[in-house]
Coordinates of C-alpha atoms in Angstrom, one line a residue:
Chain T
M1 CA 43.1 26.9 28.6
P2 CA 41.4 24.6 26.0
K3 CA 37.7 24.2 26.3
I4 CA 36.6 20.8 27.6
V5 CA 34.3 19.3 25.0
D6 CA 32.3 16.2 25.6
H7 CA 32.9 14.3 22.4
D8 CA 29.7 12.2 22.6
Q9 CA 27.6 15.1 23.5
R10 CA 28.9 17.1 20.5
R11 CA 28.3 14.2 18.2
Q12 CA 24.8 14.0 19.5
E13 CA 24.2 17.7 18.9
I14 CA 25.5 17.5 15.4
V15 CA 23.2 14.5 14.7
E16 CA 20.1 16.4 16.0
V17 CA 20.9 19.4 13.9
T18 CA 21.3 17.1 10.9
W19 CA 18.0 15.3 11.2
R20 CA 16.1 18.6 11.5
F21 CA 18.0 19.9 8.5
I22 CA 17.0 16.8 6.4
A23 CA 13.4 17.0 7.6
R24 CA 13.2 20.7 6.6
E25 CA 15.4 20.9 3.5
G26 CA 15.6 17.3 2.1
I27 CA 18.6 15.1 2.0
E28 CA 19.8 16.2 -1.4
K29 CA 20.6 19.7 -0.1
L30 CA 22.6 18.3 2.8
N31 CA 26.3 19.1 2.6
L32 CA 28.8 19.4 5.5
R33 CA 29.4 23.1 4.9
D34 CA 25.8 24.2 5.2
L35 CA 25.3 21.9 8.1
A36 CA 28.2 23.3 10.0
A37 CA 26.7 26.8 9.4
A38 CA 23.3 25.6 10.6
A39 CA 24.8 24.1 13.7
G40 CA 26.9 27.2 14.4
Y41 CA 30.2 25.4 13.9
S42 CA 33.1 26.6 11.7
N43 CA 33.5 24.8 8.4
G44 CA 35.8 21.9 9.2
A45 CA 34.8 21.6 12.8
L46 CA 32.5 18.6 11.9
K47 CA 35.3 16.5 10.5
P48 CA 36.7 15.2 13.8
Y49 CA 33.2 13.9 14.6
F50 CA 32.0 12.8 11.1
P51 CA 34.7 12.5 8.5
T52 CA 32.3 11.9 5.7
R53 CA 28.7 12.7 4.7
D54 CA 27.8 9.0 4.8
A55 CA 29.2 8.6 8.3
L56 CA 27.0 11.5 9.4
L57 CA 23.9 10.1 7.6
E58 CA 24.4 6.7 9.2
A59 CA 24.6 8.2 12.7
T60 CA 21.5 10.3 11.9
F61 CA 19.4 7.3 10.8
N62 CA 20.5 5.4 13.8
F63 CA 19.5 8.3 16.0
V64 CA 16.0 8.4 14.5
A65 CA 15.5 4.6 14.9
E66 CA 16.7 4.8 18.5
A67 CA 14.4 7.7 19.3
T68 CA 11.4 5.8 18.0
N69 CA 12.4 2.6 19.9
K70 CA 13.0 4.6 23.1
R71 CA 9.4 6.0 22.8
V72 CA 8.1 2.5 22.3
E73 CA 9.9 1.3 25.4
A74 CA 8.6 4.2 27.4
K75 CA 5.0 3.6 26.3
A76 CA 4.6 -0.1 25.7
M77 CA 6.8 -1.8 28.2
G78 CA 4.3 -1.7 31.1
L79 CA 1.6 -3.2 28.8
R80 CA 0.8 -6.6 27.5
G81 CA -0.7 -8.2 24.4
A82 CA -2.9 -6.1 22.1
Q83 CA -2.5 -3.0 24.3
A84 CA 1.3 -3.1 23.9
I85 CA 1.0 -3.7 20.2
E86 CA -1.3 -0.6 19.9
A87 CA 1.1 1.6 21.9
F88 CA 4.1 0.4 19.8
A89 CA 2.3 1.0 16.5
C90 CA 1.2 4.5 17.6
E91 CA 4.8 5.5 18.2
V92 CA 5.8 4.3 14.7
L93 CA 2.8 5.6 12.8
P94 CA 3.4 9.2 11.4
L95 CA 0.6 10.8 13.6
D96 CA 2.3 14.1 14.3
E97 CA 4.9 16.5 12.8
L98 CA 7.8 14.8 14.6
R99 CA 6.9 11.4 13.3
I100 CA 6.1 12.7 9.8
N101 CA 9.6 14.0 9.7
E102 CA 10.9 10.7 10.9
A103 CA 8.9 9.0 8.1
R104 CA 10.6 11.4 5.6
I105 CA 14.0 10.4 6.9
A106 CA 13.0 6.7 6.7
V107 CA 12.2 7.0 3.0
H108 CA 15.6 8.7 2.3
F109 CA 17.3 6.1 4.4
W110 CA 15.8 3.1 2.5
N111 CA 16.9 4.6 -0.7
L112 CA 20.5 4.9 0.5
A113 CA 20.3 1.4 2.1
L114 CA 19.7 -0.2 -1.3
A115 CA 23.3 0.7 -2.2
E116 CA 25.0 0.6 1.3
P117 CA 25.2 -2.8 3.1
E118 CA 25.9 -1.1 6.5
L119 CA 22.6 0.9 6.3
A120 CA 20.7 -2.2 5.2
A121 CA 22.1 -4.0 8.2
A122 CA 21.0 -1.2 10.5
N123 CA 17.5 -1.4 9.1
A124 CA 17.5 -5.2 9.5
A125 CA 18.5 -4.8 13.2
T126 CA 15.6 -2.4 13.8
M127 CA 13.2 -4.9 12.2
D128 CA 14.6 -7.7 14.3
Q129 CA 13.9 -5.6 17.4
W130 CA 10.3 -5.0 16.2
R131 CA 9.8 -8.7 15.5
T132 CA 11.1 -9.7 19.0
W133 CA 8.7 -7.3 20.6
L134 CA 5.7 -8.3 18.5
D135 CA 6.4 -12.0 19.1
R136 CA 6.2 -11.5 22.8
W137 CA 3.0 -9.4 22.7
L138 CA 1.4 -11.7 20.1
G139 CA 2.3 -14.6 22.3
Q140 CA 0.5 -12.9 25.2
E141 CA -2.5 -12.3 23.0
L142 CA -2.8 -15.5 21.0
G143 CA -1.0 -18.1 23.0
E144 CA 0.8 -20.9 21.2
R145 CA -1.0 -20.2 18.0
H146 CA 1.1 -17.1 17.4
M147 CA 4.0 -19.3 16.5
Q148 CA 2.2 -20.3 13.3
A149 CA 1.0 -16.8 12.7
T150 CA 4.2 -14.9 11.7
F151 CA 2.1 -13.4 8.9
V152 CA 0.1 -11.4 11.5
R153 CA 3.4 -9.9 12.8
D154 CA 4.9 -9.4 9.4
S155 CA 1.8 -7.9 7.8
L156 CA 1.6 -5.4 10.7
I157 CA 5.2 -4.4 10.2
N158 CA 4.6 -4.0 6.4
F159 CA 1.6 -1.8 7.1
L160 CA 3.7 0.4 9.4
M161 CA 6.4 0.6 6.7
G162 CA 3.9 1.5 4.0
A163 CA 2.3 4.2 6.3
Q164 CA 5.7 5.9 6.4
V165 CA 5.6 6.3 2.7
S166 CA 2.0 7.2 2.3
S167 CA 2.0 9.8 5.1
V168 CA 4.6 11.9 3.2
L169 CA 3.6 11.1 -0.5
D170 CA -0.1 10.2 -0.4
M171 CA -1.3 12.4 2.5
A172 CA -4.9 12.9 1.4
A173 CA -5.8 9.3 2.0
N174 CA -3.5 8.8 5.0
S175 CA -4.3 11.5 7.5
G176 CA -3.6 10.8 11.1
Q177 CA -7.2 9.8 11.7
S178 CA -7.1 7.5 8.7
L179 CA -3.9 5.8 9.9
V180 CA -5.5 5.3 13.4
D181 CA -8.6 3.7 11.8
Q182 CA -6.3 1.4 9.8
L183 CA -4.4 0.4 12.9
K184 CA -7.7 -0.3 14.7
Y185 CA -8.8 -2.6 11.9
H186 CA -5.5 -4.6 12.3
L187 CA -6.2 -4.8 16.1
Q188 CA -9.8 -5.9 15.5
M189 CA -8.6 -8.6 13.1
L190 CA -6.2 -9.8 15.8
N191 CA -9.2 -10.1 18.1
R192 CA -11.2 -12.1 15.6
I193 CA -8.5 -14.8 15.0
K194 CA -8.3 -15.6 18.8
Chain R
M1 CA 18.4 8.7 -47.2
P2 CA 17.9 9.5 -43.5
K3 CA 16.8 6.6 -41.4
I4 CA 13.1 6.7 -40.4
V5 CA 13.0 6.6 -36.6
D6 CA 9.8 6.2 -34.6
H7 CA 10.2 8.8 -31.9
D8 CA 7.9 7.1 -29.4
Q9 CA 9.4 3.7 -30.0
R10 CA 12.9 5.0 -29.4
R11 CA 11.8 6.8 -26.2
Q12 CA 10.3 3.5 -25.1
E13 CA 13.5 1.6 -25.8
I14 CA 15.6 4.1 -23.9
V15 CA 13.2 3.9 -20.9
E16 CA 13.4 0.1 -20.9
V17 CA 17.2 0.2 -20.9
T18 CA 17.1 2.7 -18.1
W19 CA 14.9 0.7 -15.8
R20 CA 17.0 -2.4 -16.2
F21 CA 20.2 -0.3 -15.6
I22 CA 18.7 1.1 -12.4
A23 CA 17.5 -2.3 -11.2
R24 CA 21.0 -3.7 -11.8
E25 CA 23.3 -0.9 -10.8
G26 CA 21.3 1.4 -8.6
I27 CA 20.1 4.9 -9.3
E28 CA 23.2 6.7 -8.0
K29 CA 25.3 5.3 -10.8
L30 CA 22.9 6.4 -13.5
N31 CA 24.3 9.1 -15.8
L32 CA 23.3 9.8 -19.4
R33 CA 26.7 8.9 -20.8
D34 CA 26.8 5.4 -19.3
L35 CA 23.2 4.9 -20.2
A36 CA 23.8 5.8 -23.8
A37 CA 26.6 3.3 -23.9
A38 CA 24.5 0.6 -22.3
A39 CA 21.7 1.3 -24.9
G40 CA 24.2 1.3 -27.8
Y41 CA 23.6 5.0 -28.6
S42 CA 26.3 7.6 -29.1
N43 CA 26.7 10.1 -26.3
G44 CA 24.4 12.9 -27.0
A45 CA 21.9 10.8 -28.9
L46 CA 19.6 10.6 -25.8
K47 CA 19.3 14.4 -25.5
P48 CA 16.5 14.8 -28.2
Y49 CA 14.5 12.3 -26.3
F50 CA 15.3 13.2 -22.7
P51 CA 17.1 16.5 -22.2
T52 CA 17.8 15.9 -18.5
R53 CA 18.4 13.0 -16.2
D54 CA 15.2 14.0 -14.3
A55 CA 13.1 13.8 -17.4
L56 CA 14.4 10.3 -18.1
L57 CA 13.8 9.2 -14.5
E58 CA 10.2 10.5 -14.5
A59 CA 9.5 8.6 -17.8
T60 CA 11.1 5.5 -16.3
F61 CA 9.0 5.6 -13.1
N62 CA 5.9 6.2 -15.2
F63 CA 6.8 3.2 -17.4
V64 CA 7.1 0.9 -14.3
A65 CA 3.8 2.1 -12.8
E66 CA 2.1 1.6 -16.2
A67 CA 3.6 -1.9 -16.6
T68 CA 2.3 -2.9 -13.2
N69 CA -1.1 -1.5 -13.9
K70 CA -1.3 -3.2 -17.3
R71 CA -0.6 -6.5 -15.7
V72 CA -3.4 -5.8 -13.2
E73 CA -5.8 -5.0 -16.0
A74 CA -4.9 -8.2 -17.8
K75 CA -5.3 -10.4 -14.7
A76 CA -8.0 -8.8 -12.6
M77 CA -10.4 -7.3 -15.0
G78 CA -12.4 -10.4 -15.7
L79 CA -12.8 -11.0 -11.9
R80 CA -14.9 -9.6 -9.2
G81 CA -14.7 -8.9 -5.4
A82 CA -12.0 -10.7 -3.4
Q83 CA -10.7 -12.7 -6.4
A84 CA -10.0 -9.4 -8.2
I85 CA -8.3 -8.0 -5.1
E86 CA -6.1 -11.0 -4.8
A87 CA -5.1 -10.9 -8.5
F88 CA -4.4 -7.2 -8.2
A89 CA -2.3 -7.6 -5.0
C90 CA -0.3 -10.5 -6.6
E91 CA 0.8 -8.2 -9.5
V92 CA 2.0 -5.5 -7.0
L93 CA 3.6 -7.8 -4.5
P94 CA 7.4 -8.4 -5.2
L95 CA 7.0 -12.1 -5.8
D96 CA 9.5 -12.6 -8.6
E97 CA 12.7 -11.0 -9.9
L98 CA 10.8 -8.6 -12.2
R99 CA 8.6 -7.3 -9.4
I100 CA 11.5 -7.2 -6.9
N101 CA 13.3 -4.9 -9.4
E102 CA 10.1 -2.8 -9.7
A103 CA 10.1 -2.5 -5.9
R104 CA 13.7 -1.3 -5.9
I105 CA 12.8 1.4 -8.4
A106 CA 9.7 2.3 -6.3
V107 CA 12.0 3.0 -3.3
H108 CA 14.3 5.2 -5.4
F109 CA 11.2 6.9 -6.8
W110 CA 9.7 7.8 -3.4
N111 CA 12.9 9.3 -2.3
L112 CA 13.1 11.6 -5.3
A113 CA 9.3 12.4 -5.1
L114 CA 9.9 13.9 -1.6
A115 CA 11.7 16.8 -3.4
E116 CA 9.9 16.8 -6.8
P117 CA 6.2 17.7 -6.9
E118 CA 5.8 16.2 -10.4
L119 CA 6.9 12.8 -9.2
A120 CA 4.7 13.1 -6.1
A121 CA 1.8 13.9 -8.4
A122 CA 2.6 10.8 -10.6
N123 CA 2.6 8.6 -7.4
A124 CA -0.7 10.1 -6.2
A125 CA -2.3 9.4 -9.6
T126 CA -1.3 5.7 -9.4
M127 CA -2.7 5.5 -5.8
D128 CA -5.9 7.1 -7.0
Q129 CA -6.2 4.4 -9.7
W130 CA -5.6 1.7 -7.1
R131 CA -8.3 3.2 -4.8
T132 CA -10.8 3.4 -7.7
W133 CA -10.2 -0.3 -8.4
L134 CA -10.3 -1.4 -4.8
D135 CA -13.5 0.6 -4.2
R136 CA -15.2 -1.3 -7.0
W137 CA -14.0 -4.7 -5.8
L138 CA -14.7 -4.0 -2.2
G139 CA -18.2 -2.8 -3.1
Q140 CA -18.8 -6.2 -4.9
E141 CA -17.5 -8.0 -1.8
L142 CA -18.9 -6.0 1.1
G143 CA -21.9 -4.2 -0.5
E144 CA -22.8 -0.8 0.9
R145 CA -20.7 -1.3 4.1
H146 CA -17.5 -0.8 2.1
M147 CA -18.3 3.0 1.9
Q148 CA -17.6 3.2 5.6
A149 CA -14.6 0.9 5.4
T150 CA -12.0 3.0 3.6
F151 CA -9.6 1.7 6.2
V152 CA -9.8 -1.8 4.7
R153 CA -8.8 -0.3 1.3
D154 CA -6.1 2.0 2.6
S155 CA -4.5 -0.5 5.0
L156 CA -4.3 -3.0 2.1
I157 CA -2.5 -0.3 0.0
N158 CA -0.2 0.5 2.9
F159 CA 0.6 -3.2 3.3
L160 CA 1.5 -3.4 -0.5
M161 CA 3.7 -0.3 -0.2
G162 CA 5.5 -1.7 2.9
A163 CA 6.1 -5.0 1.1
Q164 CA 8.0 -3.1 -1.6
V165 CA 10.4 -1.8 1.0
S166 CA 10.7 -5.0 3.0
S167 CA 11.2 -7.3 -0.1
V168 CA 14.4 -5.4 -1.0
L169 CA 15.7 -4.4 2.5
D170 CA 14.3 -7.0 4.9
M171 CA 14.2 -10.1 2.7
A172 CA 14.7 -12.8 5.3
A173 CA 11.2 -12.1 6.8
N174 CA 9.6 -11.2 3.5
S175 CA 10.2 -14.1 1.1
G176 CA 7.6 -14.6 -1.7
Q177 CA 5.9 -17.3 0.4
S178 CA 5.7 -15.0 3.4
L179 CA 4.2 -12.2 1.4
V180 CA 1.6 -14.5 -0.1
D181 CA 0.7 -15.7 3.5
Q182 CA 0.4 -12.0 4.6
L183 CA -1.9 -11.3 1.6
K184 CA -4.0 -14.3 2.4
Y185 CA -4.4 -13.0 6.0
H186 CA -5.7 -9.7 4.6
L187 CA -8.2 -11.6 2.4
Q188 CA -9.3 -13.7 5.3
M189 CA -9.9 -10.5 7.3
L190 CA -12.0 -9.2 4.5
N191 CA -14.1 -12.4 4.7
R192 CA -14.6 -12.1 8.4
I193 CA -16.0 -8.6 8.3
K194 CA -18.7 -9.5 5.8

């Protein structure tokens, strides 16, 4: 009797193994053969799920973005205004090993997205989601004035993007405590423009 | 009679051709053969200057970082305080085609630096230079309080790093005008904590 395999579940398992592999070994070392070995699959067993390395990478990047956004939804969705913004930013900032690994993957991802329109579109979709959230929370905090203050929203997003890079390449000046202090500064500024 | 070739000048020429090649074609397409052709050299003529692709990439990244820093020195060095910070940030922000190309190279560079300690060290050295400058200018602006306010300095640097990414991957929300507005917001925040 053939084994019953849940296709989606196996895809998910492969993606989770992949992102841990990239975080540990770096993306350059990623090939489907080593990955199959790491996941305990025979060579070739990955092909029905991910025919190419790029297909696997795209699924992996989407997985990481979704994981971040699910944490945001869990933490921020019961909150309003500046409290929601703080909860959101804390889930994006690389404050622990999981999120530092996510930051490492983000840097790899941006590099590939420069040459791959599908990856660039996936990134743009995540940024649109972030802008939608921030517009709602900034509206709760600032009222109608937030409509003119897109620079508040976009500079916060750029700060979060830069923190991804600096947490993995410029760690000495960007410890978890330093990133939290930088975020608090952003939130204080928000309070001062009210 | 053999031609007299200035070794440093030719290295410099090769690096300049390389960075334009990367900005136009992307780093994945860079190989020494195509590059020699683009530079008008015979295949093999690059080897005495750059024995490996990585050696050429490292020199190219250093060239871009130095070009940025030379512009900063030219524009900001006669200024003080917030004016110097603004001039510095305007040379880093991707506000024209040259600087958008530099941003593209920066994203490639960070990706490689995750796996190459020499490149990570080169990045850290640039960040140290930026911190030294900002400490001086923030000291002029804020007086002794700037010693406690490293989060002002580091959040500005993270904003500039994030702007490199967003200017090439999330352009719609990060036009030149938007980035200038975001910078002005940072400078206003500085003014409000005085």
